[in-house]
Amino acid sequence: MRSKVGIFFLITMLFASCDSSSDFDAYVALPKSSWNKKNTIQFTFPINDSIGKKNLFINLRNSKDYAYSNLFLITQMNFPDGQVIIDTLEYDMADVTGKFLGQGFSDIKENKLFYKENITFPATGEYTFKVRQAMRKNGAVEGIEELEGITHVGFRIEKIK
């Protein structure tokens, strides 16, 4: 049994390392599958190509415990020259029948959400991407303190071929 698990892990790692379209791909696991409104997730990455076009994605894994059909996020991109771009984004997490969107056969769904499409980074250097949840209940002023059901948050940069 142990050898089957080892072989599965090795094959999984081989497939993951063969992804030539990815310039950056990282995840952060959230404690207790819950995203606190004060927990800003941060990814720092180098950009060595200021000519090639890229697509940027926010990757999320959610469980059946996620209680909403949408998700509001606040993002911040910090450039090497000190420029900062902040966006408020909304994503659909479920269809009109309440079925979760995303990929996966189990209770965990993987969502690859477009953040920026067909962009060129203006300069080489180190960039930082930050994201936090900004969910609130209808009519409420205060945000949801603990957003349950989000297990992982990731950031991915893909080269456009």
PDB file of C-alpha atoms in Angstrom:
ATOM      1  CA  MET A   1       0.000   0.000   0.000  1.00  0.00           C
ATOM      2  CA  ARG A   2       2.827   2.402   0.887  1.00  0.00           C
ATOM      3  CA  SER A   3       4.434   1.896  -2.545  1.00  0.00           C
ATOM      4  CA  LYS A   4       1.145   2.746  -4.308  1.00  0.00           C
ATOM      5  CA  VAL A   5       0.945   6.030  -2.418  1.00  0.00           C
ATOM      6  CA  GLY A   6       4.584   6.784  -3.298  1.00  0.00           C
ATOM      7  CA  ILE A   7       3.995   6.047  -6.991  1.00  0.00           C
ATOM      8  CA  PHE A   8       0.854   8.215  -7.025  1.00  0.00           C
ATOM      9  CA  PHE A   9       2.784  11.088  -5.396  1.00  0.00           C
ATOM     10  CA  LEU A  10       5.635  10.748  -7.899  1.00  0.00           C
ATOM     11  CA  ILE A  11       3.271  10.763 -10.897  1.00  0.00           C
ATOM     12  CA  THR A  12       1.416  13.773  -9.495  1.00  0.00           C
ATOM     13  CA  MET A  13       4.683  15.680  -9.057  1.00  0.00           C
ATOM     14  CA  LEU A  14       5.775  14.823 -12.613  1.00  0.00           C
ATOM     15  CA  PHE A  15       2.551  16.171 -14.084  1.00  0.00           C
ATOM     16  CA  ALA A  16       2.748  19.309 -11.944  1.00  0.00           C
ATOM     17  CA  SER A  17       6.343  19.985 -13.016  1.00  0.00           C
ATOM     18  CA  CYS A  18       5.440  19.615 -16.713  1.00  0.00           C
ATOM     19  CA  ASP A  19       3.236  22.719 -16.692  1.00  0.00           C
ATOM     20  CA  SER A  20       5.257  24.916 -19.037  1.00  0.00           C
ATOM     21  CA  SER A  21       2.623  27.654 -19.244  1.00  0.00           C
ATOM     22  CA  SER A  22       3.005  28.562 -15.566  1.00  0.00           C
ATOM     23  CA  ASP A  23       5.416  31.321 -14.535  1.00  0.00           C
ATOM     24  CA  PHE A  24       4.247  31.271 -10.911  1.00  0.00           C
ATOM     25  CA  ASP A  25       1.816  29.054  -8.989  1.00  0.00           C
ATOM     26  CA  ALA A  26       1.486  29.024  -5.194  1.00  0.00           C
ATOM     27  CA  TYR A  27      -1.168  28.261  -2.588  1.00  0.00           C
ATOM     28  CA  VAL A  28      -1.731  29.111   1.068  1.00  0.00           C
ATOM     29  CA  ALA A  29      -3.783  26.736   3.230  1.00  0.00           C
ATOM     30  CA  LEU A  30      -6.225  28.537   5.508  1.00  0.00           C
ATOM     31  CA  PRO A  31      -6.409  27.471   9.141  1.00  0.00           C
ATOM     32  CA  LYS A  32      -9.601  25.546   9.959  1.00  0.00           C
ATOM     33  CA  SER A  33     -10.841  26.112   6.356  1.00  0.00           C
ATOM     34  CA  SER A  34     -11.877  29.609   7.369  1.00  0.00           C
ATOM     35  CA  TRP A  35     -10.746  32.986   6.007  1.00  0.00           C
ATOM     36  CA  ASN A  36     -10.641  35.718   8.648  1.00  0.00           C
ATOM     37  CA  LYS A  37     -11.397  39.188   7.274  1.00  0.00           C
ATOM     38  CA  LYS A  38      -8.077  40.439   8.731  1.00  0.00           C
ATOM     39  CA  ASN A  39      -6.071  37.646   7.079  1.00  0.00           C
ATOM     40  CA  THR A  40      -4.494  39.162   3.951  1.00  0.00           C
ATOM     41  CA  ILE A  41      -2.863  36.477   1.819  1.00  0.00           C
ATOM     42  CA  GLN A  42       0.365  37.618   0.168  1.00  0.00           C
ATOM     43  CA  PHE A  43       2.414  36.247  -2.733  1.00  0.00           C
ATOM     44  CA  THR A  44       5.769  37.724  -3.763  1.00  0.00           C
ATOM     45  CA  PHE A  45       7.152  36.740  -7.152  1.00  0.00           C
ATOM     46  CA  PRO A  46       9.866  37.820  -9.595  1.00  0.00           C
ATOM     47  CA  ILE A  47       9.082  39.078 -13.081  1.00  0.00           C
ATOM     48  CA  ASN A  48      11.971  38.631 -15.527  1.00  0.00           C
ATOM     49  CA  ASP A  49       9.987  39.236 -18.734  1.00  0.00           C
ATOM     50  CA  SER A  50       8.475  42.668 -19.363  1.00  0.00           C
ATOM     51  CA  ILE A  51       7.496  41.861 -22.967  1.00  0.00           C
ATOM     52  CA  GLY A  52       5.474  38.619 -22.924  1.00  0.00           C
ATOM     53  CA  LYS A  53       1.713  38.678 -22.324  1.00  0.00           C
ATOM     54  CA  LYS A  54       0.340  36.888 -19.274  1.00  0.00           C
ATOM     55  CA  ASN A  55      -2.929  35.894 -17.615  1.00  0.00           C
ATOM     56  CA  LEU A  56      -3.209  36.205 -13.836  1.00  0.00           C
ATOM     57  CA  PHE A  57      -5.513  34.001 -11.766  1.00  0.00           C
ATOM     58  CA  ILE A  58      -6.725  33.794  -8.202  1.00  0.00           C
ATOM     59  CA  ASN A  59      -7.141  30.125  -7.346  1.00  0.00           C
ATOM     60  CA  LEU A  60      -9.540  29.137  -4.594  1.00  0.00           C
ATOM     61  CA  ARG A  61     -10.493  25.822  -3.094  1.00  0.00           C
ATOM     62  CA  ASN A  62     -13.821  25.739  -1.290  1.00  0.00           C
ATOM     63  CA  SER A  63     -15.640  23.011   0.583  1.00  0.00           C
ATOM     64  CA  LYS A  64     -19.351  22.282   0.909  1.00  0.00           C
ATOM     65  CA  ASP A  65     -19.252  24.467   4.039  1.00  0.00           C
ATOM     66  CA  TYR A  66     -19.045  27.617   1.884  1.00  0.00           C
ATOM     67  CA  ALA A  67     -22.467  29.204   2.439  1.00  0.00           C
ATOM     68  CA  TYR A  68     -22.622  31.778  -0.390  1.00  0.00           C
ATOM     69  CA  SER A  69     -23.115  31.836  -4.155  1.00  0.00           C
ATOM     70  CA  ASN A  70     -20.584  34.621  -4.704  1.00  0.00           C
ATOM     71  CA  LEU A  71     -17.342  35.964  -3.281  1.00  0.00           C
ATOM     72  CA  PHE A  72     -16.045  39.517  -2.891  1.00  0.00           C
ATOM     73  CA  LEU A  73     -12.289  40.060  -2.779  1.00  0.00           C
ATOM     74  CA  ILE A  74     -10.055  43.090  -2.398  1.00  0.00           C
ATOM     75  CA  THR A  75      -6.732  42.741  -4.204  1.00  0.00           C
ATOM     76  CA  GLN A  76      -3.585  44.798  -4.186  1.00  0.00           C
ATOM     77  CA  MET A  77      -0.686  44.555  -6.644  1.00  0.00           C
ATOM     78  CA  ASN A  78       2.561  46.214  -5.565  1.00  0.00           C
ATOM     79  CA  PHE A  79       5.036  46.995  -8.353  1.00  0.00           C
ATOM     80  CA  PRO A  80       8.840  47.205  -7.986  1.00  0.00           C
ATOM     81  CA  ASP A  81       8.713  50.993  -8.532  1.00  0.00           C
ATOM     82  CA  GLY A  82       6.275  51.496  -5.633  1.00  0.00           C
ATOM     83  CA  GLN A  83       3.092  51.768  -7.722  1.00  0.00           C
ATOM     84  CA  VAL A  84       0.070  50.075  -6.140  1.00  0.00           C
ATOM     85  CA  ILE A  85      -3.165  48.962  -7.849  1.00  0.00           C
ATOM     86  CA  ILE A  86      -6.163  48.035  -5.676  1.00  0.00           C
ATOM     87  CA  ASP A  87      -9.264  46.294  -7.056  1.00  0.00           C
ATOM     88  CA  THR A  88     -12.558  45.111  -5.571  1.00  0.00           C
ATOM     89  CA  LEU A  89     -13.723  41.971  -7.364  1.00  0.00           C
ATOM     90  CA  GLU A  90     -16.805  39.762  -7.306  1.00  0.00           C
ATOM     91  CA  TYR A  91     -16.859  36.138  -8.455  1.00  0.00           C
ATOM     92  CA  ASP A  92     -19.694  33.637  -8.826  1.00  0.00           C
ATOM     93  CA  MET A  93     -19.067  30.535  -6.731  1.00  0.00           C
ATOM     94  CA  ALA A  94     -22.324  28.678  -7.490  1.00  0.00           C
ATOM     95  CA  ASP A  95     -24.846  28.502 -10.325  1.00  0.00           C
ATOM     96  CA  VAL A  96     -28.511  29.554 -10.019  1.00  0.00           C
ATOM     97  CA  THR A  97     -29.452  26.139  -8.593  1.00  0.00           C
ATOM     98  CA  GLY A  98     -26.829  26.454  -5.830  1.00  0.00           C
ATOM     99  CA  LYS A  99     -24.415  23.922  -7.336  1.00  0.00           C
ATOM    100  CA  PHE A 100     -20.820  24.971  -6.755  1.00  0.00           C
ATOM    101  CA  LEU A 101     -18.796  25.987  -9.790  1.00  0.00           C
ATOM    102  CA  GLY A 102     -15.222  24.830 -10.212  1.00  0.00           C
ATOM    103  CA  GLN A 103     -13.503  21.522 -10.793  1.00  0.00           C
ATOM    104  CA  GLY A 104     -13.447  18.509  -8.507  1.00  0.00           C
ATOM    105  CA  PHE A 105     -15.275  15.289  -7.783  1.00  0.00           C
ATOM    106  CA  SER A 106     -15.237  15.500  -3.988  1.00  0.00           C
ATOM    107  CA  ASP A 107     -16.602  18.066  -1.556  1.00  0.00           C
ATOM    108  CA  ILE A 108     -13.677  20.358  -2.463  1.00  0.00           C
ATOM    109  CA  LYS A 109     -14.017  22.496  -5.603  1.00  0.00           C
ATOM    110  CA  GLU A 110     -11.077  24.183  -7.304  1.00  0.00           C
ATOM    111  CA  ASN A 111     -11.855  27.585  -8.842  1.00  0.00           C
ATOM    112  CA  LYS A 112      -9.499  29.283 -11.296  1.00  0.00           C
ATOM    113  CA  LEU A 113     -10.702  32.897 -11.304  1.00  0.00           C
ATOM    114  CA  PHE A 114      -9.419  35.451 -13.813  1.00  0.00           C
ATOM    115  CA  TYR A 115      -7.748  38.388 -12.099  1.00  0.00           C
ATOM    116  CA  LYS A 116      -6.054  40.143 -15.043  1.00  0.00           C
ATOM    117  CA  GLU A 117      -6.155  39.010 -18.660  1.00  0.00           C
ATOM    118  CA  ASN A 118      -3.638  39.503 -21.460  1.00  0.00           C
ATOM    119  CA  ILE A 119      -1.354  41.865 -19.537  1.00  0.00           C
ATOM    120  CA  THR A 120       2.312  42.780 -19.750  1.00  0.00           C
ATOM    121  CA  PHE A 121       4.247  43.628 -16.622  1.00  0.00           C
ATOM    122  CA  PRO A 122       5.767  47.101 -17.167  1.00  0.00           C
ATOM    123  CA  ALA A 123       9.124  46.320 -15.549  1.00  0.00           C
ATOM    124  CA  THR A 124      11.208  43.431 -14.324  1.00  0.00           C
ATOM    125  CA  GLY A 125      11.664  42.986 -10.597  1.00  0.00           C
ATOM    126  CA  GLU A 126       9.850  41.729  -7.541  1.00  0.00           C
ATOM    127  CA  TYR A 127       6.068  42.146  -7.357  1.00  0.00           C
ATOM    128  CA  THR A 128       3.718  41.440  -4.468  1.00  0.00           C
ATOM    129  CA  PHE A 129       0.088  40.372  -4.819  1.00  0.00           C
ATOM    130  CA  LYS A 130      -2.205  40.621  -1.790  1.00  0.00           C
ATOM    131  CA  VAL A 131      -5.787  39.410  -1.465  1.00  0.00           C
ATOM    132  CA  ARG A 132      -8.364  39.437   1.323  1.00  0.00           C
ATOM    133  CA  GLN A 133     -12.006  38.492   1.530  1.00  0.00           C
ATOM    134  CA  ALA A 134     -14.577  41.280   1.709  1.00  0.00           C
ATOM    135  CA  MET A 135     -17.816  39.365   2.254  1.00  0.00           C
ATOM    136  CA  ARG A 136     -20.710  40.788   4.229  1.00  0.00           C
ATOM    137  CA  LYS A 137     -24.290  39.686   4.776  1.00  0.00           C
ATOM    138  CA  ASN A 138     -27.036  41.567   2.903  1.00  0.00           C
ATOM    139  CA  GLY A 139     -27.791  44.850   4.635  1.00  0.00           C
ATOM    140  CA  ALA A 140     -24.882  44.490   7.070  1.00  0.00           C
ATOM    141  CA  VAL A 141     -22.243  47.177   7.464  1.00  0.00           C
ATOM    142  CA  GLU A 142     -19.618  44.980   9.110  1.00  0.00           C
ATOM    143  CA  GLY A 143     -17.898  42.280   7.084  1.00  0.00           C
ATOM    144  CA  ILE A 144     -18.085  38.584   7.872  1.00  0.00           C
ATOM    145  CA  GLU A 145     -15.399  37.930  10.491  1.00  0.00           C
ATOM    146  CA  GLU A 146     -14.762  34.264   9.588  1.00  0.00           C
ATOM    147  CA  LEU A 147     -15.660  33.142   6.079  1.00  0.00           C
ATOM    148  CA  GLU A 148     -16.030  29.393   6.449  1.00  0.00           C
ATOM    149  CA  GLY A 149     -15.504  26.903   3.642  1.00  0.00           C
ATOM    150  CA  ILE A 150     -12.482  28.429   1.863  1.00  0.00           C
ATOM    151  CA  THR A 151      -9.650  25.928   2.331  1.00  0.00           C
ATOM    152  CA  HIS A 152      -6.872  27.366   0.121  1.00  0.00           C
ATOM    153  CA  VAL A 153      -6.069  30.610  -1.680  1.00  0.00           C
ATOM    154  CA  GLY A 154      -3.618  30.644  -4.570  1.00  0.00           C
ATOM    155  CA  PHE A 155      -2.135  32.913  -7.188  1.00  0.00           C
ATOM    156  CA  ARG A 156      -1.052  31.835 -10.668  1.00  0.00           C
ATOM    157  CA  ILE A 157       0.647  33.547 -13.603  1.00  0.00           C
ATOM    158  CA  GLU A 158       0.431  31.888 -17.018  1.00  0.00           C
ATOM    159  CA  LYS A 159       2.290  32.792 -20.172  1.00  0.00           C
ATOM    160  CA  ILE A 160       0.092  33.334 -23.209  1.00  0.00           C
ATOM    161  CA  LYS A 161       1.326  31.325 -26.159  1.00  0.00           C
TER     162      LYS A 161
END
